[in-house]
Amino acid sequence: MGKKNKQFVEKITAMEDDFAQWYTDVVKQADLVDYGQVRGTMIIKPYGYAIWENIKDELDRKIKQTGHSNVAFPMFIPESLLQKEKDHVVGFAPEVAWVTHGGDEELAERIAVRPTSEVLFCDYYSKNIHSYRDLPKLYNQWANVVRWEKTTRPFLRSSEFHWQEGHTAHATDEDAAKETDRMLGVYADLVENYLAVPVLKGRKTDKEKFAGAKYTLTIESLMHDGKALQSGTSHHFGSGFAEAFDITYLDENGESQFAHQTSWGLSTRIMGALIMVHGDNRGLVVPPRIAPTQAMIVPIAQHKEGVLDKAYTLRDQLQDLVRVDIDGSDKMPGWKFNEYEMKGIPVRIEMGPKDIEKEQVVLVRRDTGEKEFVALHDLEARLPLLLEEIQSNLYQKALDHRNEMTSVATNMEEFKQTLDQKGGFIKAMWCGDVACEEKIKEETTATSRCIPFEQETVADTCVCCGKEAKEMVYWAKAY
Amino acid sequence: MGKKNKQFVEKITAMEDDFAQWYTDVVKQADLVDYGQVRGTMIIKPYGYAIWENIKDELDRKIKQTGHSNVAFPMFIPESLLQKEKDHVVGFAPEVAWVTHGGDEELAERIAVRPTSEVLFCDYYSKNIHSYRDLPKLYNQWANVVRWEKTTRPFLRSSEFHWQEGHTAHATDEDAAKETDRMLGVYADLVENYLAVPVLKGRKTDKEKFAGAKYTLTIESLMHDGKALQSGTSHHFGSGFAEAFDITYLDENGESQFAHQTSWGLSTRIMGALIMVHGDNRGLVVPPRIAPTQAMIVPIAQHKEGVLDKAYTLRDQLQDLVRVDIDGSDKMPGWKFNEYEMKGIPVRIEMGPKDIEKEQVVLVRRDTGEKEFVALHDLEARLPLLLEEIQSNLYQKALDHRNEMTSVATNMEEFKQTLDQKGGFIKAMWCGDVACEEKIKEETTATSRCIPFEQETVADTCVCCGKEAKEMVYWAKAY
């Protein structure tokens, strides 16, 4: 084999053998990330960033459509400001990276690199909200934040990550509640319809809610290995932060009222869901709607006269229709097949001398591996349809998997057995007592993922203590 | 006056009286920024961010069109990595914000919050470039960086600022030189054709070049007060960083070669140019091509029947044509006029009962204040043309101002006199000796802005020492 085959794609670990290693192999081999020099930081490489940029652009569009404005707040928070809301500081201080020196000068007060920006927005709102006319404030920012984590993994838990964080202020608790709901809906729409990842929508228990929130809404998705991933959260703060930061306004009757706030965030963590929901033993599988390249043309026997010309002509012809690229390099077709399967490009278009003769191409689906011969004159009609079929199929497959991996448990034995043997989501009733929640976590390592909006009564008594049940909860081991 | 007039726009300082105060007033009153809690940081508010986002989107498009990929590198740099290139660390270390603690743990090695990211990209390239086939690498990132400055001003010099930084690696010095040129061209195109700010293109002297660069290219613009602003720079590194970081590749003959690199950046500083080139005593003036709102509809006597309806219909009719908004609030028209003049919205569209009767609107230009009556059926043709006229006029006015404020000096007396009485750019010959450059700075506070690509011979001898001149240099006091 010649020099050009040296770069032949390295094999990845089979997900059945070692799911964690499979994940690490995929993020490296599909060229998504590399490790940064500082522990737990990541370099998002061109291909990984192009996928994130598509997610970002789509979400940004939705955030603006719902009336929000983008802003940029500083990454630095004085320590005293971080300490203003007591639950919040307890939740975040242990993970803060602290700046103590500027140049040669030691700072009088330590500065936190933002782990999240509630206190900065609160400080701003306290100075800029005076009247009911100033409300609502609907702000969002795309930012990098830092949480000094002990164990890190690319996308899933990195010291620095990228996200958007929305921070809003409203006149009434009800307005804030509506906003909290609305933004959860925006996330669910994005994740289900663009990332093809089905989600459960619900409320976090008090134990699992955001530090400082009245309540937290969440979308939860299920990975291929049966573990759950929190995929986006929307927090209702009530007037808690407003009281700590003195964010008040004069209402229409001239009376002073506290503002009611929300925040909501979706981060590069969602890239982890994308990988672990759709990926397989040949690598990544990217849903067409967010794929940077939806179709890759691979010329076959490209040294033969006319093949490359025809292939480039095809590219030119398709490029206003779909996001298409061509690999006209002198690498072997087999190398190219592996490479673009690893990268999860939805459709491969093969075109060789025989196809040119027959005026056709071969379409190969990444999700199923199915081949299809399509006449050139049908291609412009067929290709967009095929992409939509792939998008639907990925969603349906993930939904089937989640359904298959969702069980009911009515007592702890059943709970443990199911979790051990099968994993996945466990639907079980809960009395509402944090002691039971803690006991379940201690005995099984599963946590409450959400109290779903769509409630069912799968039993009358709490799965843990046997007392009267209040709500059904989804439980799972989680990332 | 009723409650609603309490928010009447505060006056701003006249620029003739105190230009620095005028600047501060405009950035506050036009709702561009607010101050962050940590010294020298800024909050970019919705309106300021919307302008920056338009600049960013346009530049991002150009960066991608020229074949570059976006990536995201970490914000953290270990101290040892920052120290690898000697000139570079000397240039940046004094301005670094240092992270020393993660949570409760003191770090073994201090971490710099990136002041710029050359060393991170170099470290990555040293591990990921092996063969000539890996070149060129054409990466860019949109990022926040921190420089611990003593004196700060919003946009112009802030502790944290936003920018894009391109980092590229090439096989040959010539390829890197071409890239350096090309990206300066991209910046010049953006700043001249979208921000309507004329620029001088040239090379920095060795004294003024980037720490670690072989040479630095720059675009320089002239503010209303006669001071210059460096508006974008593109650096050729030669193989300096490659040698320090061991970035080598095997060429087609199997011989090891150093890579040749560039970097180039344009930051939120450019917002300062926008303000100080086009602004006037009524506030900001935003060029139409980057204005978030190009035309603002202000209904007149809107309590009269049909006025608001007609105004909203007009908005709906225009919104696919231009970026149009309407202020249908119950504030007085006079308040609205002031507000949108302060924000620099290019065109105001007035529509009252008389206009409706005559089937016309009044267009008021922000740049000249001229009014124009336009029949409704001509509006869709007229408005886009008017916006282009405003765009051209802003550029021409700025160019006329720069030409007027550009003088020639052939000796130091002339130099000082011109600088004192008039300011602006001074074209003067230079012997190439850094001693003369330093002396000029010491005696006049003016610095060499650039050695322009378009050379003229305005004298035979150096303006400072009288020895034989090598090049013409533009000098100015600068931000």
CSV table of C-alpha atoms in Angstrom, one decimal, chain B residues 107-263:
chain,number,residue,atom,x,y,z
B,107,LEU,CA,-3.1,25.4,41.0
B,108,ALA,CA,0.4,23.9,40.5
B,109,GLU,CA,0.9,26.2,37.5
B,110,ARG,CA,-0.6,29.6,37.0
B,111,ILE,CA,-3.0,29.9,34.1
B,112,ALA,CA,-3.3,33.0,31.8
B,113,VAL,CA,-6.7,34.1,30.6
B,114,ARG,CA,-5.8,34.4,26.9
B,115,PRO,CA,-4.7,37.9,25.8
B,116,THR,CA,-4.4,36.4,22.3
B,117,SER,CA,-4.2,32.8,21.2
B,118,GLU,CA,-1.0,32.4,19.1
B,119,VAL,CA,0.6,29.9,21.5
B,120,LEU,CA,-2.5,27.7,21.7
B,121,PHE,CA,-2.7,27.5,18.0
B,122,CYS,CA,1.0,26.9,17.7
B,123,ASP,CA,0.9,24.1,20.2
B,124,TYR,CA,-2.0,22.5,18.3
B,125,TYR,CA,-0.3,22.9,14.9
B,126,SER,CA,3.0,21.4,16.3
B,127,LYS,CA,1.0,18.2,17.0
B,128,ASN,CA,-1.3,18.2,14.0
B,129,ILE,CA,0.9,19.3,11.1
B,130,HIS,CA,3.1,16.5,9.7
B,131,SER,CA,3.1,16.6,5.9
B,132,TYR,CA,2.8,19.3,3.2
B,133,ARG,CA,-0.7,17.6,2.6
B,134,ASP,CA,-1.8,19.1,6.0
B,135,LEU,CA,-1.1,22.6,4.8
B,136,PRO,CA,-2.4,25.2,4.7
B,137,LYS,CA,-4.3,25.3,8.0
B,138,LEU,CA,-6.8,28.2,7.8
B,139,TYR,CA,-8.4,28.6,11.2
B,140,ASN,CA,-10.4,31.4,12.7
B,141,GLN,CA,-12.2,31.9,16.0
B,142,TRP,CA,-14.6,34.4,17.5
B,143,ALA,CA,-13.5,34.9,21.0
B,144,ASN,CA,-13.2,37.1,24.1
B,145,VAL,CA,-9.8,38.0,25.3
B,146,VAL,CA,-8.5,39.8,28.4
B,147,ARG,CA,-5.8,42.4,28.7
B,148,TRP,CA,-5.3,44.0,32.1
B,149,GLU,CA,-5.1,47.6,30.9
B,150,LYS,CA,-4.4,50.5,33.3
B,151,THR,CA,-6.7,53.0,31.5
B,152,THR,CA,-9.8,51.7,29.9
B,153,ARG,CA,-12.6,53.1,27.7
B,154,PRO,CA,-15.6,51.3,26.3
B,155,PHE,CA,-14.8,49.6,23.0
B,156,LEU,CA,-11.5,51.4,22.6
B,157,ARG,CA,-9.6,49.8,25.4
B,158,SER,CA,-11.4,47.4,27.6
B,159,SER,CA,-10.0,44.7,30.0
B,160,GLU,CA,-12.1,42.1,28.1
B,161,PHE,CA,-12.9,42.5,24.5
B,162,HIS,CA,-14.5,40.5,21.7
B,163,TRP,CA,-12.8,39.8,18.4
B,164,GLN,CA,-12.0,37.3,15.7
B,165,GLU,CA,-8.5,36.0,15.5
B,166,GLY,CA,-7.4,34.1,12.5
B,167,HIS,CA,-4.4,31.7,12.8
B,168,THR,CA,-3.0,30.1,9.7
B,169,ALA,CA,0.0,27.9,8.8
B,170,HIS,CA,1.5,27.6,5.4
B,171,ALA,CA,4.2,25.7,3.6
B,172,THR,CA,6.2,28.7,2.4
B,173,ASP,CA,7.0,32.3,3.5
B,174,GLU,CA,5.5,33.5,0.3
B,175,ASP,CA,2.2,31.7,1.0
B,176,ALA,CA,2.0,33.2,4.4
B,177,ALA,CA,2.8,36.7,2.9
B,178,LYS,CA,-0.1,36.3,0.5
B,179,GLU,CA,-2.5,35.3,3.3
B,180,THR,CA,-1.3,38.3,5.4
B,181,ASP,CA,-2.1,40.6,2.4
B,182,ARG,CA,-5.4,38.9,1.6
B,183,MET,CA,-6.8,39.3,5.1
B,184,LEU,CA,-5.8,42.9,5.3
B,185,GLY,CA,-7.7,43.3,2.1
B,186,VAL,CA,-10.7,41.6,3.7
B,187,TYR,CA,-10.6,44.0,6.6
B,188,ALA,CA,-10.2,47.1,4.4
B,189,ASP,CA,-13.2,46.0,2.3
B,190,LEU,CA,-15.3,45.5,5.4
B,191,VAL,CA,-14.4,48.7,7.1
B,192,GLU,CA,-14.6,50.9,3.9
B,193,ASN,CA,-17.7,49.3,2.3
B,194,TYR,CA,-19.8,48.4,5.3
B,195,LEU,CA,-18.7,50.7,8.1
B,196,ALA,CA,-18.1,53.6,5.6
B,197,VAL,CA,-14.8,54.3,7.2
B,198,PRO,CA,-11.9,55.1,4.8
B,199,VAL,CA,-8.6,53.4,5.8
B,200,LEU,CA,-4.9,53.7,5.0
B,201,LYS,CA,-3.3,50.4,4.3
B,202,GLY,CA,0.3,49.9,5.2
B,203,ARG,CA,2.9,48.2,7.3
B,204,LYS,CA,3.8,48.9,10.9
B,205,THR,CA,7.3,49.8,11.8
B,206,ASP,CA,9.3,47.2,13.7
B,207,LYS,CA,8.7,49.2,16.9
B,208,GLU,CA,4.9,49.1,16.5
B,209,LYS,CA,4.6,45.5,15.1
B,210,PHE,CA,3.0,42.6,17.0
B,211,ALA,CA,5.1,40.9,19.6
B,212,GLY,CA,6.7,38.0,17.8
B,213,ALA,CA,5.8,39.0,14.2
B,214,LYS,CA,8.1,39.3,11.3
B,215,TYR,CA,5.9,42.2,10.2
B,216,THR,CA,2.5,43.6,10.8
B,217,LEU,CA,0.1,45.1,8.2
B,218,THR,CA,-2.5,47.5,9.4
B,219,ILE,CA,-5.5,49.5,8.4
B,220,GLU,CA,-5.6,53.0,10.1
B,221,SER,CA,-8.6,55.3,10.2
B,222,LEU,CA,-9.0,58.9,11.3
B,223,MET,CA,-11.4,59.9,14.0
B,224,HIS,CA,-13.4,63.2,14.0
B,225,ASP,CA,-11.0,64.7,16.6
B,226,GLY,CA,-8.0,64.1,14.4
B,227,LYS,CA,-6.6,61.1,16.2
B,228,ALA,CA,-5.9,57.8,14.5
B,229,LEU,CA,-7.4,54.4,15.3
B,230,GLN,CA,-5.7,51.2,14.4
B,231,SER,CA,-8.7,49.3,12.9
B,232,GLY,CA,-7.4,45.8,12.1
B,233,THR,CA,-4.1,44.1,11.8
B,234,SER,CA,-2.7,41.2,9.9
B,235,HIS,CA,0.7,39.6,11.0
B,236,HIS,CA,3.2,37.6,9.1
B,237,PHE,CA,5.2,35.5,11.6
B,238,GLY,CA,7.6,33.9,9.1
B,239,SER,CA,8.9,30.8,10.8
B,240,GLY,CA,9.5,32.5,14.2
B,241,PHE,CA,6.7,30.8,16.1
B,242,ALA,CA,7.2,27.6,14.2
B,243,GLU,CA,10.8,27.4,15.4
B,244,ALA,CA,9.9,28.1,19.0
B,245,PHE,CA,7.1,25.5,18.9
B,246,ASP,CA,8.7,23.0,16.5
B,247,ILE,CA,6.0,23.2,13.8
B,248,THR,CA,7.6,21.2,11.0
B,249,TYR,CA,6.3,19.3,8.0
B,250,LEU,CA,7.7,16.9,5.5
B,251,ASP,CA,7.8,18.5,2.0
B,252,GLU,CA,7.2,16.7,-1.3
B,253,ASN,CA,10.8,15.5,-1.3
B,254,GLY,CA,10.5,14.1,2.2
B,255,GLU,CA,12.6,16.9,3.8
B,256,SER,CA,11.6,18.5,7.1
B,257,GLN,CA,10.6,22.2,6.8
B,258,PHE,CA,9.3,24.8,9.2
B,259,ALA,CA,5.8,26.0,8.7
B,260,HIS,CA,5.1,29.7,8.1
B,261,GLN,CA,2.4,31.4,9.9
B,262,THR,CA,0.1,34.4,10.1
B,263,SER,CA,-2.5,35.8,12.5
